mmCIF file of C-alpha atoms in Angstrom:
data_model
loop_
_atom_site.group_PDB
_atom_site.id
_atom_site.type_symbol
_atom_site.label_atom_id
_atom_site.label_comp_id
_atom_site.label_asym_id
_atom_site.label_seq_id
_atom_site.Cartn_x
_atom_site.Cartn_y
_atom_site.Cartn_z
ATOM 1 C CA ALA Q 1132 217.239 283.356 99.735
ATOM 2 C CA GLN Q 1133 217.620 284.194 95.843
ATOM 3 C CA LYS Q 1134 214.654 285.711 93.803
ATOM 4 C CA VAL Q 1135 214.285 286.574 90.078
ATOM 5 C CA THR Q 1136 211.641 288.580 88.952
ATOM 6 C CA GLN Q 1137 210.467 289.407 85.470
ATOM 7 C CA ALA Q 1138 207.551 291.778 85.642
ATOM 8 C CA GLN Q 1139 206.321 291.554 81.775
ATOM 9 C CA THR Q 1140 204.117 288.372 81.295
ATOM 10 C CA GLU Q 1141 203.659 288.771 77.550
ATOM 11 C CA ILE Q 1142 205.202 290.948 74.671
ATOM 12 C CA SER Q 1143 203.986 291.202 71.097
ATOM 13 C CA VAL Q 1144 206.242 292.681 68.448
ATOM 14 C CA VAL Q 1145 206.112 293.121 64.740
ATOM 15 C CA GLU Q 1146 208.856 291.446 62.699
ATOM 16 C CA LYS Q 1147 212.106 293.520 62.797
ATOM 17 C CA GLU Q 1148 211.317 295.490 65.886
ATOM 18 C CA ASP Q 1149 213.530 295.358 69.083
ATOM 19 C CA VAL Q 1150 212.519 293.609 72.056
ATOM 20 C CA THR Q 1151 213.787 294.399 75.573
ATOM 21 C CA LEU Q 1152 212.929 291.860 78.276
ATOM 22 C CA ASP Q 1153 213.322 293.134 82.006
ATOM 23 C CA CYS Q 1154 214.837 291.122 84.809
ATOM 24 C CA VAL Q 1155 215.205 292.250 88.320
ATOM 25 C CA TYR Q 1156 216.934 289.856 91.041
ATOM 26 C CA GLU Q 1157 217.592 289.532 94.526
ATOM 27 C CA THR Q 1158 220.666 287.970 96.503
ATOM 28 C CA ARG Q 1159 222.756 288.138 99.101
ATOM 29 C CA ASP Q 1160 225.693 286.508 97.545
ATOM 30 C CA THR Q 1161 228.460 289.269 96.976
ATOM 31 C CA THR Q 1162 229.085 287.222 93.568
ATOM 32 C CA TYR Q 1163 226.940 285.347 91.435
ATOM 33 C CA TYR Q 1164 226.107 284.818 87.893
ATOM 34 C CA LEU Q 1165 223.220 285.810 85.780
ATOM 35 C CA PHE Q 1166 221.647 284.165 82.679
ATOM 36 C CA TRP Q 1167 218.817 284.244 79.981
ATOM 37 C CA TYR Q 1168 217.272 281.168 78.631
ATOM 38 C CA LYS Q 1169 214.859 280.675 75.847
ATOM 39 C CA GLN Q 1170 212.076 278.189 75.718
ATOM 40 C CA PRO Q 1171 210.702 277.580 72.111
ATOM 41 C CA PRO Q 1172 207.393 275.873 72.137
ATOM 42 C CA SER Q 1173 209.179 272.550 71.846
ATOM 43 C CA GLY Q 1174 210.092 272.853 75.143
ATOM 44 C CA GLU Q 1175 213.687 272.418 75.478
ATOM 45 C CA LEU Q 1176 215.704 275.172 77.598
ATOM 46 C CA VAL Q 1177 218.347 276.831 75.571
ATOM 47 C CA PHE Q 1178 221.006 278.593 77.022
ATOM 48 C CA LEU Q 1179 221.779 282.184 75.494
ATOM 49 C CA ILE Q 1180 224.024 284.276 77.774
ATOM 50 C CA ARG Q 1181 225.778 284.419 80.798
ATOM 51 C CA ARG Q 1182 226.950 287.324 82.944
ATOM 52 C CA ASN Q 1183 229.401 287.512 86.160
ATOM 53 C CA SER Q 1184 228.266 289.735 88.678
ATOM 54 C CA PHE Q 1185 232.021 291.365 89.093
ATOM 55 C CA ASP Q 1186 231.808 292.269 85.310
ATOM 56 C CA GLU Q 1187 229.220 295.160 84.639
ATOM 57 C CA GLN Q 1188 230.620 295.663 80.889
ATOM 58 C CA ASN Q 1189 227.491 295.219 78.536
ATOM 59 C CA GLU Q 1190 228.300 293.078 75.604
ATOM 60 C CA ILE Q 1191 226.314 292.402 72.389
ATOM 61 C CA SER Q 1192 226.611 289.091 70.712
ATOM 62 C CA GLY Q 1193 224.864 289.077 67.246
ATOM 63 C CA ARG Q 1194 221.175 290.287 67.671
ATOM 64 C CA TYR Q 1195 221.541 289.735 71.245
ATOM 65 C CA SER Q 1196 222.758 292.522 73.833
ATOM 66 C CA TRP Q 1197 222.183 292.792 77.622
ATOM 67 C CA ASN Q 1198 222.711 295.660 79.970
ATOM 68 C CA PHE Q 1199 223.552 294.634 83.686
ATOM 69 C CA GLN Q 1200 223.379 297.225 86.396
ATOM 70 C CA LYS Q 1201 224.399 295.967 89.483
ATOM 71 C CA SER Q 1202 223.082 299.149 91.316
ATOM 72 C CA THR Q 1203 219.612 298.548 90.543
ATOM 73 C CA SER Q 1204 219.880 294.581 90.478
ATOM 74 C CA SER Q 1205 218.617 294.425 86.911
ATOM 75 C CA PHE Q 1206 219.615 292.424 83.875
ATOM 76 C CA ASN Q 1207 217.892 293.285 81.064
ATOM 77 C CA PHE Q 1208 218.289 291.572 77.761
ATOM 78 C CA THR Q 1209 217.387 293.037 74.186
ATOM 79 C CA ILE Q 1210 216.830 291.253 70.739
ATOM 80 C CA THR Q 1211 217.396 293.491 67.939
ATOM 81 C CA ALA Q 1212 215.597 293.250 64.521
ATOM 82 C CA SER Q 1213 213.564 290.346 66.056
ATOM 83 C CA GLN Q 1214 212.415 287.564 63.827
ATOM 84 C CA VAL Q 1215 209.392 285.240 63.755
ATOM 85 C CA VAL Q 1216 211.943 282.310 65.032
ATOM 86 C CA ASP Q 1217 212.430 284.499 68.045
ATOM 87 C CA SER Q 1218 208.710 283.758 69.455
ATOM 88 C CA ALA Q 1219 209.187 281.892 72.645
ATOM 89 C CA VAL Q 1220 209.257 282.254 76.434
ATOM 90 C CA TYR Q 1221 212.296 283.851 77.662
ATOM 91 C CA PHE Q 1222 213.449 283.321 81.227
ATOM 92 C CA CYS Q 1223 215.994 285.202 83.252
ATOM 93 C CA ALA Q 1224 217.941 283.057 85.945
ATOM 94 C CA LEU Q 1225 220.444 283.663 88.674
ATOM 95 C CA SER Q 1226 223.076 281.372 90.255
ATOM 96 C CA GLU Q 1227 225.811 281.363 93.182
ATOM 97 C CA ALA Q 1228 229.331 282.048 91.938
ATOM 98 C CA MET Q 1229 230.663 279.000 93.521
ATOM 99 C CA GLY Q 1230 229.109 275.944 94.949
ATOM 100 C CA ASP Q 1231 226.405 273.979 93.299
ATOM 101 C CA TYR Q 1232 225.525 276.549 90.776
ATOM 102 C CA LYS Q 1233 221.773 275.691 91.173
ATOM 103 C CA LEU Q 1234 219.616 278.014 89.014
ATOM 104 C CA SER Q 1235 216.776 280.257 90.219
ATOM 105 C CA PHE Q 1236 214.577 281.198 87.356
ATOM 106 C CA GLY Q 1237 212.091 283.878 86.998
ATOM 107 C CA ALA Q 1238 208.433 283.242 85.884
ATOM 108 C CA GLY Q 1239 209.254 283.824 82.198
ATOM 109 C CA THR Q 1240 208.161 286.520 79.453
ATOM 110 C CA THR Q 1241 206.373 285.223 76.377
ATOM 111 C CA VAL Q 1242 207.783 286.842 73.315
ATOM 112 C CA THR Q 1243 205.521 286.668 70.200
ATOM 113 C CA VAL Q 1244 207.066 288.078 66.972
ATOM 114 C CA ARG Q 1245 204.348 288.540 64.199
ATOM 115 C CA ALA Q 1246 205.399 288.538 60.487
ATOM 116 C CA ASP L 1199 225.739 262.253 71.511
ATOM 117 C CA THR L 1200 225.394 265.839 71.199
ATOM 118 C CA GLY L 1201 222.716 266.558 74.229
ATOM 119 C CA VAL L 1202 220.939 265.880 77.343
ATOM 120 C CA SER L 1203 218.552 263.150 76.304
ATOM 121 C CA GLN L 1204 215.198 262.352 78.647
ATOM 122 C CA ASP L 1205 212.971 259.323 78.478
ATOM 123 C CA PRO L 1206 210.111 259.319 78.391
ATOM 124 C CA ARG L 1207 209.032 262.765 76.747
ATOM 125 C CA HIS L 1208 205.524 262.283 78.036
ATOM 126 C CA LYS L 1209 203.718 260.159 80.605
ATOM 127 C CA ILE L 1210 200.436 259.749 81.683
ATOM 128 C CA THR L 1211 199.479 257.971 84.851
ATOM 129 C CA LYS L 1212 196.596 257.543 87.272
ATOM 130 C CA ARG L 1213 196.717 258.840 90.579
ATOM 131 C CA GLY L 1214 198.611 256.701 93.148
ATOM 132 C CA GLN L 1215 200.893 254.877 90.542
ATOM 133 C CA ASN L 1216 204.464 255.432 90.583
ATOM 134 C CA VAL L 1217 206.614 257.009 87.655
ATOM 135 C CA THR L 1218 210.352 256.608 86.880
ATOM 136 C CA PHE L 1219 212.082 259.144 84.516
ATOM 137 C CA ARG L 1220 215.500 258.769 82.951
ATOM 138 C CA CYS L 1221 217.927 261.339 82.170
ATOM 139 C CA ASP L 1222 221.289 261.064 79.908
ATOM 140 C CA PRO L 1223 223.712 263.841 80.720
ATOM 141 C CA ILE L 1224 226.213 265.122 78.292
ATOM 142 C CA SER L 1225 228.874 262.515 77.946
ATOM 143 C CA GLU L 1226 231.659 263.338 80.784
ATOM 144 C CA HIS L 1227 229.555 265.849 82.488
ATOM 145 C CA ASN L 1228 230.170 265.396 86.099
ATOM 146 C CA ARG L 1229 227.305 267.543 87.333
ATOM 147 C CA LEU L 1230 223.503 266.510 86.916
ATOM 148 C CA TYR L 1231 220.671 268.552 88.113
ATOM 149 C CA TRP L 1232 216.884 267.813 88.096
ATOM 150 C CA TYR L 1233 214.191 270.996 88.029
ATOM 151 C CA ARG L 1234 210.294 270.725 87.935
ATOM 152 C CA GLN L 1235 208.237 273.255 85.957
ATOM 153 C CA THR L 1236 204.560 273.974 86.098
ATOM 154 C CA LEU L 1237 202.558 275.438 83.823
ATOM 155 C CA GLY L 1238 203.197 279.284 83.211
ATOM 156 C CA GLN L 1239 205.965 279.201 85.668
ATOM 157 C CA GLY L 1240 209.845 279.173 85.389
ATOM 158 C CA PRO L 1241 211.674 275.914 86.321
ATOM 159 C CA GLU L 1242 212.241 275.053 90.062
ATOM 160 C CA PHE L 1243 215.575 273.536 91.145
ATOM 161 C CA LEU L 1244 214.672 269.754 92.710
ATOM 162 C CA THR L 1245 218.055 267.954 93.379
ATOM 163 C CA TYR L 1246 221.675 268.019 92.448
ATOM 164 C CA PHE L 1247 224.153 265.321 91.885
ATOM 165 C CA GLN L 1248 228.068 265.469 91.353
ATOM 166 C CA ASN L 1249 229.263 262.581 89.917
ATOM 167 C CA GLU L 1250 227.076 259.750 92.112
ATOM 168 C CA ALA L 1251 226.763 261.798 94.961
ATOM 169 C CA GLN L 1252 223.108 263.618 95.610
ATOM 170 C CA LEU L 1253 224.534 266.755 97.140
ATOM 171 C CA GLU L 1254 221.433 268.817 97.811
ATOM 172 C CA LYS L 1255 217.739 268.236 97.757
ATOM 173 C CA SER L 1256 215.055 270.969 97.575
ATOM 174 C CA ARG L 1257 212.318 270.918 100.302
ATOM 175 C CA LEU L 1258 210.137 270.534 96.981
ATOM 176 C CA LEU L 1259 211.469 266.907 97.034
ATOM 177 C CA SER L 1260 209.036 265.350 99.346
ATOM 178 C CA ASP L 1261 209.356 261.882 100.584
ATOM 179 C CA ARG L 1262 207.724 260.513 97.564
ATOM 180 C CA PHE L 1263 210.404 261.487 95.341
ATOM 181 C CA SER L 1264 213.894 259.890 95.005
ATOM 182 C CA ALA L 1265 216.584 260.405 92.531
ATOM 183 C CA GLU L 1266 219.475 258.272 91.892
ATOM 184 C CA ARG L 1267 222.551 258.582 89.635
ATOM 185 C CA PRO L 1268 224.390 255.167 89.844
ATOM 186 C CA LYS L 1269 228.249 255.185 88.649
ATOM 187 C CA GLY L 1270 227.838 258.950 87.783
ATOM 188 C CA SER L 1271 226.307 258.533 84.341
ATOM 189 C CA PHE L 1272 222.407 258.423 83.929
ATOM 190 C CA SER L 1273 219.951 259.562 86.394
ATOM 191 C CA THR L 1274 216.626 258.329 87.402
ATOM 192 C CA LEU L 1275 213.740 260.300 89.223
ATOM 193 C CA GLU L 1276 210.863 258.066 90.712
ATOM 194 C CA ILE L 1277 207.833 259.551 92.099
ATOM 195 C CA GLN L 1278 205.795 257.195 94.241
ATOM 196 C CA ARG L 1279 202.039 257.182 94.858
ATOM 197 C CA THR L 1280 201.495 260.316 92.200
ATOM 198 C CA GLU L 1281 199.100 262.621 93.068
ATOM 199 C CA GLN L 1282 197.571 265.198 90.783
ATOM 200 C CA GLY L 1283 199.798 268.056 92.110
ATOM 201 C CA ASP L 1284 202.789 266.242 90.619
ATOM 202 C CA SER L 1285 201.764 266.928 87.000
ATOM 203 C CA ALA L 1286 204.646 269.010 85.658
ATOM 204 C CA MET L 1287 207.404 269.121 83.087
ATOM 205 C CA TYR L 1288 210.280 267.518 84.704
ATOM 206 C CA LEU L 1289 213.815 268.866 83.399
ATOM 207 C CA CYS L 1290 217.025 267.592 83.631
ATOM 208 C CA ALA L 1291 220.426 269.807 83.120
ATOM 209 C CA SER L 1292 224.006 268.769 83.186
ATOM 210 C CA SER L 1293 227.247 270.587 83.393
ATOM 211 C CA LEU L 1294 230.823 270.365 83.534
ATOM 212 C CA TRP L 1295 232.346 271.846 86.475
ATOM 213 C CA GLY L 1296 230.956 275.387 85.428
ATOM 214 C CA PRO L 1297 228.004 277.363 85.954
ATOM 215 C CA GLU L 1298 226.212 276.775 82.424
ATOM 216 C CA GLN L 1299 223.670 274.075 82.390
ATOM 217 C CA TYR L 1300 222.489 272.719 79.278
ATOM 218 C CA PHE L 1301 218.963 271.186 79.533
ATOM 219 C CA GLY L 1302 217.236 268.132 78.257
ATOM 220 C CA PRO L 1303 213.767 268.224 76.365
ATOM 221 C CA GLY L 1304 211.892 267.173 79.330
ATOM 222 C CA THR L 1305 209.310 264.668 80.493
ATOM 223 C CA ARG L 1306 205.823 265.866 80.591
ATOM 224 C CA LEU L 1307 203.971 264.129 83.537
ATOM 225 C CA THR L 1308 200.065 264.143 83.668
ATOM 226 C CA VAL L 1309 198.474 262.800 86.408
ATOM 227 C CA THR L 1310 194.674 262.035 85.976
#
């Protein structure tokens, strides 16, 4: 069975501060995908990033960056120079690398960015 | 059409009534998923279609739930004899072969 844990329930920061969201996962699969989704107050889940389990190179995309460490089963996500529009619930998710790709989500972390 | 659409966006029903939700995926996406999200939790997988075939159902999908995807286009999710525990956001997502799923705005169900 797959399991995703987001230990942080809520994070509150002042605009322009960096925000790091923690994600720890469990899976028996040797290959898998990891994702981060954003859910703003409107409710629609927005895809942010995807990472393959066989590629541990960390990347930066605009103000987003992620740190994938297979040895500790962690997939942390950072928003640099946060903005008020970043206020949302952020979900970490996991899927198999083949087959149906159904997603297993964590419980989410609510990020509030104050002006 | 640029995204996944769902109808209705909100539904209030009395316990015991039947409800049906519709999802229109992104054009040409062959995979369609239904998830349920309760307050303060992440979405949970319910069921999955590849074209018109329903290939997997979660144990969360009790006998009161049924989903269809005729002709491999739009999908419907029906809940019979609704219970208060069915109150949740029902999310639909679609994808084209790969793992990235694109979600619709959801249907919020309230059972009174």
